[in-house]
Amino acid sequence: MPETIFEALRNDHQTQRRLIELVSKTHGDSAGRRELFERLKDEALAHAKVEERVLYSRLLADELSRDKAGHSVKEHHSAEAIFEELAEREMSDAGWLLRFKTLADELLHHMEEEEQEVFQLAGKVVEEQQQHELAQQFHSEKPAQRDTEKAS
């Protein structure tokens, strides 16, 4: 059976969780920290922007899911602001890793909330056939969005 949007997003979340774990194990202003942080930033921001276009636009339009979707979009914007802050800070600064841990906590909370609450609600709003179509749309749009994130 074809993948649903929820399965596609969960798989993406797993990639982000692995990257969070790897960044957390890095030290100082190392090439490894820079590379892993950039990968996480590009992945997470591309994920959020495509997720908003593909799934959240529908959830925001439905009364049943509007509040929960709005909350999730605000969390995306909060994470984006922290990513920007971290990108401008010195990675060798002790405060960088502390701020990264705040970001990691926010991202992990957000993914858990989506998987445990938002997706269940979205399953009531988005018909099964459309769930498969949205997964295809997510996969087709994300690479270009990731390239846009890398360029910025």
XYZ file of C-alpha atoms in Angstrom:
152
model
C 0.000 0.000 0.000
C 1.348 3.487 -0.823
C 2.757 5.614 1.964
C 0.530 8.191 3.694
C 1.569 11.738 4.516
C 1.746 10.712 8.167
C 4.214 7.909 7.436
C 6.306 10.234 5.269
C 6.455 12.841 8.027
C 7.277 10.245 10.714
C 10.166 8.976 8.591
C 11.421 12.539 8.229
C 11.123 12.993 11.987
C 13.355 9.954 12.509
C 16.046 11.560 10.359
C 15.798 14.757 12.395
C 15.962 12.830 15.679
C 19.179 11.099 14.543
C 20.704 14.421 13.503
C 19.762 16.039 16.837
C 21.452 13.189 18.665
C 24.585 13.478 16.520
C 24.858 17.266 16.886
C 24.455 16.901 20.662
C 27.563 14.689 20.746
C 29.792 17.203 18.938
C 32.245 19.580 20.613
C 33.361 23.119 19.909
C 33.623 24.728 16.515
C 34.391 21.507 14.675
C 33.780 20.611 11.054
C 31.526 17.787 12.269
C 29.347 20.135 14.320
C 29.064 22.619 11.461
C 28.183 19.936 8.929
C 25.646 18.124 11.133
C 24.034 21.361 12.313
C 23.657 22.592 8.715
C 22.139 19.249 7.691
C 19.676 19.385 10.591
C 18.799 23.009 9.854
C 18.243 22.346 6.143
C 16.219 19.185 6.847
C 14.061 20.667 9.602
C 13.316 23.945 7.821
C 12.551 22.254 4.492
C 10.362 19.726 6.318
C 8.432 22.455 8.125
C 7.860 24.621 5.055
C 6.699 21.758 2.842
C 4.621 20.298 5.675
C 2.890 23.667 6.060
C 2.108 23.872 2.322
C 1.060 20.256 1.908
C -0.689 19.341 5.162
C -1.146 22.323 7.444
C -2.801 24.462 4.779
C -5.618 21.886 4.770
C -5.719 21.575 8.561
C -5.870 25.348 9.036
C -8.876 25.478 6.681
C -10.890 22.981 8.753
C -12.533 24.048 12.002
C -11.806 20.697 13.674
C -8.037 20.978 13.223
C -7.454 24.738 12.955
C -6.298 25.390 16.541
C -3.922 22.436 16.714
C -2.492 23.250 13.277
C -2.007 26.896 14.217
C -0.112 25.831 17.339
C 2.153 23.584 15.260
C 2.905 26.333 12.739
C 3.876 28.668 15.622
C 6.269 25.978 16.856
C 7.822 25.823 13.370
C 8.429 29.575 13.468
C 9.935 29.396 16.956
C 12.360 26.671 15.862
C 13.280 28.651 12.747
C 14.173 31.676 14.906
C 16.422 29.544 17.130
C 18.102 27.989 14.075
C 18.851 31.506 12.793
C 20.218 32.548 16.189
C 22.463 29.477 16.398
C 23.730 29.941 12.846
C 24.986 33.416 13.804
C 26.610 32.378 17.106
C 30.108 31.052 17.626
C 29.856 27.280 17.876
C 32.810 27.219 20.265
C 30.858 29.363 22.755
C 29.588 27.278 25.695
C 26.208 28.959 25.291
C 25.839 27.546 21.788
C 25.324 23.976 22.989
C 22.928 25.116 25.731
C 20.846 26.989 23.167
C 21.017 23.992 20.848
C 19.618 21.839 23.653
C 16.681 24.242 23.926
C 16.115 23.873 20.187
C 16.440 20.082 20.421
C 13.868 19.961 23.230
C 11.460 22.114 21.217
C 11.890 20.010 18.078
C 11.487 16.711 19.930
C 8.384 18.011 21.740
C 6.939 19.241 18.440
C 7.518 15.922 16.655
C 6.015 13.962 19.535
C 2.973 16.244 19.641
C 2.472 15.931 15.891
C 2.745 12.153 15.944
C 0.552 11.649 19.015
C -2.071 14.378 18.532
C -1.978 16.271 15.240
C -1.801 13.258 12.931
C -4.772 11.601 14.639
C -6.823 14.757 14.223
C -5.606 15.197 10.644
C -6.727 11.640 9.871
C -10.277 12.815 10.509
C -9.896 15.825 8.209
C -7.885 14.385 5.307
C -9.448 11.483 3.401
C -7.384 8.317 2.943
C -6.774 8.741 -0.794
C -5.656 12.310 -0.215
C -3.245 11.119 2.512
C -1.389 9.112 -0.160
C -1.434 11.999 -2.636
C -0.066 14.372 -0.003
C 2.817 11.982 0.709
C 3.754 12.074 -2.978
C 3.489 15.855 -3.006
C 5.657 16.107 0.132
C 8.350 13.898 -1.426
C 8.280 15.786 -4.710
C 8.510 19.273 -3.115
C 10.985 18.629 -0.302
C 14.225 18.258 -2.336
C 13.756 21.662 -3.995
C 12.887 23.245 -0.652
C 15.993 21.655 0.927
C 18.084 23.172 -1.886
C 16.489 26.559 -1.174
C 17.369 26.219 2.524
C 20.983 25.331 1.694
C 21.264 28.400 -0.515
C 20.010 30.769 2.189
